[in-house]
CSV table of C-alpha atoms in Angstrom, one decimal:
chain,number,residue,atom,x,y,z
A,1,UNK,CA,124.5,98.6,88.0
A,2,UNK,CA,123.4,96.0,90.3
A,3,UNK,CA,119.9,94.2,90.2
A,4,UNK,CA,118.1,96.4,93.0
A,5,UNK,CA,119.3,99.6,91.2
A,6,UNK,CA,118.0,98.5,88.0
A,7,UNK,CA,114.5,97.3,89.5
A,8,UNK,CA,114.1,100.6,91.1
A,9,UNK,CA,114.7,102.6,87.7
A,10,UNK,CA,112.5,100.3,86.0
A,11,UNK,CA,109.6,101.3,88.7
A,12,UNK,CA,110.5,105.0,88.4
A,13,UNK,CA,110.1,104.5,84.7
A,14,UNK,CA,106.5,102.7,84.9
A,15,UNK,CA,105.4,105.5,87.1
A,16,UNK,CA,106.6,108.4,84.6
A,17,UNK,CA,104.9,106.8,82.0
A,18,UNK,CA,101.4,107.1,84.2
A,19,UNK,CA,102.4,110.5,85.3
A,20,UNK,CA,103.0,111.8,81.6
A,21,UNK,CA,99.6,110.6,80.7
A,22,UNK,CA,98.0,113.1,83.3
A,23,UNK,CA,97.8,116.2,81.4
A,24,UNK,CA,96.4,114.2,78.1
A,25,UNK,CA,93.9,112.5,80.1
A,26,UNK,CA,92.8,116.3,81.4
A,27,UNK,CA,92.5,117.7,78.1
A,28,UNK,CA,90.6,114.9,76.7
A,29,UNK,CA,88.3,114.8,79.7
A,30,UNK,CA,87.7,118.5,78.9
A,31,UNK,CA,87.2,118.4,75.4
A,32,UNK,CA,84.6,115.4,75.9
A,33,UNK,CA,82.9,117.2,78.3
A,34,UNK,CA,82.7,120.3,76.1
A,35,UNK,CA,81.5,117.8,72.9
A,36,UNK,CA,78.9,115.9,75.2
A,37,UNK,CA,77.3,119.8,76.7
A,38,UNK,CA,77.1,120.5,72.8
A,39,UNK,CA,79.8,123.7,73.6
A,40,UNK,CA,81.3,123.2,69.9
A,41,UNK,CA,77.6,123.1,68.5
A,42,UNK,CA,77.3,126.6,67.5
A,43,UNK,CA,81.0,127.9,67.5
A,44,UNK,CA,83.0,128.8,64.6
A,45,UNK,CA,85.6,126.8,62.9
A,46,UNK,CA,88.5,128.6,64.4
A,47,UNK,CA,87.6,127.4,67.9
A,48,UNK,CA,87.1,124.2,66.6
A,49,UNK,CA,90.3,124.1,65.3
A,50,UNK,CA,92.0,125.5,68.3
A,51,UNK,CA,90.2,122.7,70.4
A,52,UNK,CA,92.0,120.1,68.1
A,53,UNK,CA,95.2,121.6,67.9
A,54,UNK,CA,95.2,121.8,71.8
A,55,UNK,CA,94.4,118.0,71.9
A,56,UNK,CA,96.9,117.4,69.3
A,57,UNK,CA,99.7,119.1,70.6
A,58,UNK,CA,98.9,117.8,74.2
A,59,UNK,CA,98.9,114.1,73.0
A,60,UNK,CA,101.9,114.5,70.9
A,61,UNK,CA,104.2,116.0,73.5
A,62,UNK,CA,102.7,113.2,75.8
A,63,UNK,CA,103.1,110.3,73.4
A,64,UNK,CA,107.0,111.9,72.8
A,65,UNK,CA,107.5,111.7,76.4
A,66,UNK,CA,105.9,108.4,76.8
A,67,UNK,CA,108.2,106.8,74.3
A,68,UNK,CA,111.2,108.1,75.7
A,69,UNK,CA,110.5,106.6,78.8
A,70,UNK,CA,109.7,103.1,77.2
A,71,UNK,CA,113.1,103.5,75.1
A,72,UNK,CA,115.0,104.0,78.5
A,73,UNK,CA,113.0,101.3,80.3
A,74,UNK,CA,114.0,98.9,77.3
A,75,UNK,CA,117.6,99.3,78.4
A,76,UNK,CA,116.8,98.4,81.8
A,77,UNK,CA,115.0,95.3,80.3
A,78,UNK,CA,118.3,94.6,78.7
A,79,UNK,CA,120.5,94.9,81.3
A,80,UNK,CA,118.3,92.8,83.6
A,81,UNK,CA,118.7,89.8,81.1
A,82,UNK,CA,121.4,88.5,83.7
A,83,UNK,CA,119.3,89.2,86.5
A,84,UNK,CA,119.6,86.3,89.3
A,85,UNK,CA,116.3,87.2,91.2
A,86,UNK,CA,112.3,86.4,90.0
A,87,UNK,CA,111.5,90.1,90.2
A,88,UNK,CA,114.3,91.0,87.7
A,89,UNK,CA,113.6,87.6,85.3
A,90,UNK,CA,110.0,88.9,85.1
A,91,UNK,CA,110.9,92.4,84.1
A,92,UNK,CA,113.8,91.4,81.8
A,93,UNK,CA,111.2,89.1,80.1
A,94,UNK,CA,108.7,92.0,79.3
A,95,UNK,CA,110.7,93.5,76.5
A,96,UNK,CA,108.1,92.6,74.3
A,97,UNK,CA,105.4,93.8,76.2
A,98,UNK,CA,107.3,97.2,75.7
A,99,UNK,CA,107.5,96.9,72.2
A,100,UNK,CA,103.8,96.2,72.2
A,101,UNK,CA,103.1,99.0,74.4
A,102,UNK,CA,104.7,101.4,71.9
A,103,UNK,CA,102.7,100.3,68.9
A,104,UNK,CA,99.6,100.1,70.8
A,105,UNK,CA,99.8,103.8,72.4
A,106,UNK,CA,100.7,105.0,68.8
A,107,UNK,CA,97.5,103.2,67.4
A,108,UNK,CA,95.4,104.5,70.3
A,109,UNK,CA,96.6,108.0,69.9
A,110,UNK,CA,95.6,108.0,66.2
A,111,UNK,CA,92.1,106.6,66.8
A,112,UNK,CA,91.4,108.8,69.9
A,113,UNK,CA,92.6,112.1,67.8
A,114,UNK,CA,90.0,111.0,64.9
A,115,UNK,CA,87.4,110.3,67.1
A,116,UNK,CA,87.8,113.6,68.9
A,117,UNK,CA,88.3,115.4,65.7
A,118,UNK,CA,84.8,113.8,64.5
A,119,UNK,CA,82.9,114.9,67.6
A,120,UNK,CA,84.2,118.3,67.6
A,121,UNK,CA,83.1,118.8,63.9
């Protein structure tokens, strides 16, 4: 593939990461709103567990999608290692950031899930 095609794929992958977070953001915002308005205060454990399961399922599916996109973007970074343009060189140099992003995403997801679980219960 030529460099322009690889840069376009890179941009598409970045956009896909942002889009794959939308459902999780909506789910988290909904649960936070319910917690903030006291909707879980007088509900059963089954309802709390259902809400927590919905958050976990949505989050896990979103995280899997994001990690797959990052894996694919890593291949683009490797292919751009021989880039001649500054844009291609900058993208090629971002491989370490992709790995860091993977780790941070997992850590943040676990921390956020724990915080939501505490808030619901």
